[in-house]
Amino acid sequence: MTPVKIAVLSSLLALSVDVAVADTLQMPDASAASEKWNQPVPQKGLSKSQVEAKFGNPASRSGPTGTPPIYYWEYDAFTVYFEGDYVIHSVHKYKQPS
């Protein structure tokens, strides 16, 4: 190999070397999160009256929106989505309202 080829290859090799950089990600306390995520939420198929009987009055009620009519109720720890009168989904909240 000629000195020119060696010089070119060495230059290319030097340019291709990357320096690794990383950020530190701070995660919330896992024990507190697991307590929250293990709380029961309304299951799919329950009626509005069944949800209210089991979980009490929601902090707020919204809807209807769209067709079919979609409603949602906000509780402190979760949100419940209804299609008409029945639960279609429940979602835990990431952060509790202050």
PDB file of C-alpha atoms in Angstrom:
ATOM      1  CA  MET A   1       0.000   0.000   0.000  1.00  0.00           C
ATOM      2  CA  THR A   2       1.346   3.399  -0.926  1.00  0.00           C
ATOM      3  CA  PRO A   3       1.937   6.127   1.615  1.00  0.00           C
ATOM      4  CA  VAL A   4      -0.812   8.215   0.005  1.00  0.00           C
ATOM      5  CA  LYS A   5      -3.377   5.434   0.400  1.00  0.00           C
ATOM      6  CA  ILE A   6      -2.318   4.932   4.015  1.00  0.00           C
ATOM      7  CA  ALA A   7      -2.684   8.651   4.705  1.00  0.00           C
ATOM      8  CA  VAL A   8      -6.146   8.756   3.105  1.00  0.00           C
ATOM      9  CA  LEU A   9      -7.339   5.679   4.991  1.00  0.00           C
ATOM     10  CA  SER A  10      -5.944   7.024   8.267  1.00  0.00           C
ATOM     11  CA  SER A  11      -7.769  10.322   7.716  1.00  0.00           C
ATOM     12  CA  LEU A  12     -11.033   8.557   6.955  1.00  0.00           C
ATOM     13  CA  LEU A  13     -10.655   6.365  10.015  1.00  0.00           C
ATOM     14  CA  ALA A  14      -9.980   9.372  12.234  1.00  0.00           C
ATOM     15  CA  LEU A  15     -13.089  11.149  10.917  1.00  0.00           C
ATOM     16  CA  SER A  16     -15.324   8.143  11.491  1.00  0.00           C
ATOM     17  CA  VAL A  17     -14.572   7.848  15.222  1.00  0.00           C
ATOM     18  CA  ASP A  18     -17.509   9.148  17.309  1.00  0.00           C
ATOM     19  CA  VAL A  19     -17.480  10.188  20.908  1.00  0.00           C
ATOM     20  CA  ALA A  20     -20.262   8.687  23.028  1.00  0.00           C
ATOM     21  CA  VAL A  21     -22.287  11.172  25.054  1.00  0.00           C
ATOM     22  CA  ALA A  22     -25.185  10.281  27.329  1.00  0.00           C
ATOM     23  CA  ASP A  23     -27.681  12.086  29.543  1.00  0.00           C
ATOM     24  CA  THR A  24     -28.809  10.845  32.934  1.00  0.00           C
ATOM     25  CA  LEU A  25     -32.532  10.156  33.206  1.00  0.00           C
ATOM     26  CA  GLN A  26     -34.072  10.523  36.655  1.00  0.00           C
ATOM     27  CA  MET A  27     -37.064   8.206  37.176  1.00  0.00           C
ATOM     28  CA  PRO A  28     -39.761   8.772  39.810  1.00  0.00           C
ATOM     29  CA  ASP A  29     -39.903   6.556  42.892  1.00  0.00           C
ATOM     30  CA  ALA A  30     -41.065   3.144  41.633  1.00  0.00           C
ATOM     31  CA  SER A  31     -42.764   2.118  44.888  1.00  0.00           C
ATOM     32  CA  ALA A  32     -45.039   5.174  44.885  1.00  0.00           C
ATOM     33  CA  ALA A  33     -45.859   4.644  41.210  1.00  0.00           C
ATOM     34  CA  SER A  34     -46.709   0.961  41.666  1.00  0.00           C
ATOM     35  CA  GLU A  35     -49.194   1.814  44.438  1.00  0.00           C
ATOM     36  CA  LYS A  36     -50.947   4.256  42.146  1.00  0.00           C
ATOM     37  CA  TRP A  37     -50.996   1.954  39.112  1.00  0.00           C
ATOM     38  CA  ASN A  38     -52.448  -0.882  41.178  1.00  0.00           C
ATOM     39  CA  GLN A  39     -55.550   1.103  42.161  1.00  0.00           C
ATOM     40  CA  PRO A  40     -58.733  -0.276  40.594  1.00  0.00           C
ATOM     41  CA  VAL A  41     -60.381   1.583  37.713  1.00  0.00           C
ATOM     42  CA  PRO A  42     -63.772   1.037  36.053  1.00  0.00           C
ATOM     43  CA  GLN A  43     -63.768  -1.920  33.675  1.00  0.00           C
ATOM     44  CA  LYS A  44     -64.986  -1.898  30.091  1.00  0.00           C
ATOM     45  CA  GLY A  45     -68.734  -2.490  29.792  1.00  0.00           C
ATOM     46  CA  LEU A  46     -69.837  -0.991  33.111  1.00  0.00           C
ATOM     47  CA  SER A  47     -72.687   1.525  32.897  1.00  0.00           C
ATOM     48  CA  LYS A  48     -72.420   5.111  34.132  1.00  0.00           C
ATOM     49  CA  SER A  49     -74.645   4.283  37.101  1.00  0.00           C
ATOM     50  CA  GLN A  50     -72.450   1.281  38.034  1.00  0.00           C
ATOM     51  CA  VAL A  51     -69.301   3.431  37.839  1.00  0.00           C
ATOM     52  CA  GLU A  52     -70.872   6.124  39.993  1.00  0.00           C
ATOM     53  CA  ALA A  53     -72.092   3.550  42.541  1.00  0.00           C
ATOM     54  CA  LYS A  54     -68.646   1.947  42.841  1.00  0.00           C
ATOM     55  CA  PHE A  55     -66.321   4.982  42.512  1.00  0.00           C
ATOM     56  CA  GLY A  56     -68.519   7.894  43.642  1.00  0.00           C
ATOM     57  CA  ASN A  57     -69.157  11.206  41.917  1.00  0.00           C
ATOM     58  CA  PRO A  58     -66.460  12.303  39.467  1.00  0.00           C
ATOM     59  CA  ALA A  59     -64.650  15.625  39.872  1.00  0.00           C
ATOM     60  CA  SER A  60     -65.971  16.620  36.423  1.00  0.00           C
ATOM     61  CA  ARG A  61     -68.088  15.286  33.563  1.00  0.00           C
ATOM     62  CA  SER A  62     -67.637  16.196  29.889  1.00  0.00           C
ATOM     63  CA  GLY A  63     -69.431  15.341  26.670  1.00  0.00           C
ATOM     64  CA  PRO A  64     -71.062  14.271  24.529  1.00  0.00           C
ATOM     65  CA  THR A  65     -68.627  14.773  21.673  1.00  0.00           C
ATOM     66  CA  GLY A  66     -68.945  13.277  18.187  1.00  0.00           C
ATOM     67  CA  THR A  67     -70.873  10.343  16.806  1.00  0.00           C
ATOM     68  CA  PRO A  68     -71.225   7.958  18.558  1.00  0.00           C
ATOM     69  CA  PRO A  69     -71.432  10.206  21.622  1.00  0.00           C
ATOM     70  CA  ILE A  70     -68.269  10.026  23.754  1.00  0.00           C
ATOM     71  CA  TYR A  71     -68.311  11.232  27.355  1.00  0.00           C
ATOM     72  CA  TYR A  72     -65.504  11.316  29.894  1.00  0.00           C
ATOM     73  CA  TRP A  73     -65.473  11.613  33.636  1.00  0.00           C
ATOM     74  CA  GLU A  74     -62.457  12.869  35.569  1.00  0.00           C
ATOM     75  CA  TYR A  75     -61.595  11.331  38.939  1.00  0.00           C
ATOM     76  CA  ASP A  76     -58.531  12.234  41.018  1.00  0.00           C
ATOM     77  CA  ALA A  77     -56.481   9.207  39.933  1.00  0.00           C
ATOM     78  CA  PHE A  78     -58.028   8.257  36.576  1.00  0.00           C
ATOM     79  CA  THR A  79     -60.263   9.266  33.659  1.00  0.00           C
ATOM     80  CA  VAL A  80     -63.138   7.103  32.402  1.00  0.00           C
ATOM     81  CA  TYR A  81     -64.327   7.246  28.786  1.00  0.00           C
ATOM     82  CA  PHE A  82     -67.872   6.232  27.852  1.00  0.00           C
ATOM     83  CA  GLU A  83     -69.513   5.526  24.510  1.00  0.00           C
ATOM     84  CA  GLY A  84     -73.128   6.386  25.223  1.00  0.00           C
ATOM     85  CA  ASP A  85     -73.794   4.887  28.650  1.00  0.00           C
ATOM     86  CA  TYR A  86     -70.982   2.301  28.823  1.00  0.00           C
ATOM     87  CA  VAL A  87     -67.272   2.370  29.717  1.00  0.00           C
ATOM     88  CA  ILE A  88     -64.975   1.903  26.736  1.00  0.00           C
ATOM     89  CA  HIS A  89     -61.667   2.778  28.463  1.00  0.00           C
ATOM     90  CA  SER A  90     -60.179   3.906  31.789  1.00  0.00           C
ATOM     91  CA  VAL A  91     -56.799   5.627  32.074  1.00  0.00           C
ATOM     92  CA  HIS A  92     -54.655   6.210  35.177  1.00  0.00           C
ATOM     93  CA  LYS A  93     -53.360   9.774  35.469  1.00  0.00           C
ATOM     94  CA  TYR A  94     -49.588  10.195  35.503  1.00  0.00           C
ATOM     95  CA  LYS A  95     -49.630  13.071  37.977  1.00  0.00           C
ATOM     96  CA  GLN A  96     -52.231  13.795  40.612  1.00  0.00           C
ATOM     97  CA  PRO A  97     -53.796  17.259  40.330  1.00  0.00           C
ATOM     98  CA  SER A  98     -52.581  19.619  43.033  1.00  0.00           C
TER      99      SER A  98
END
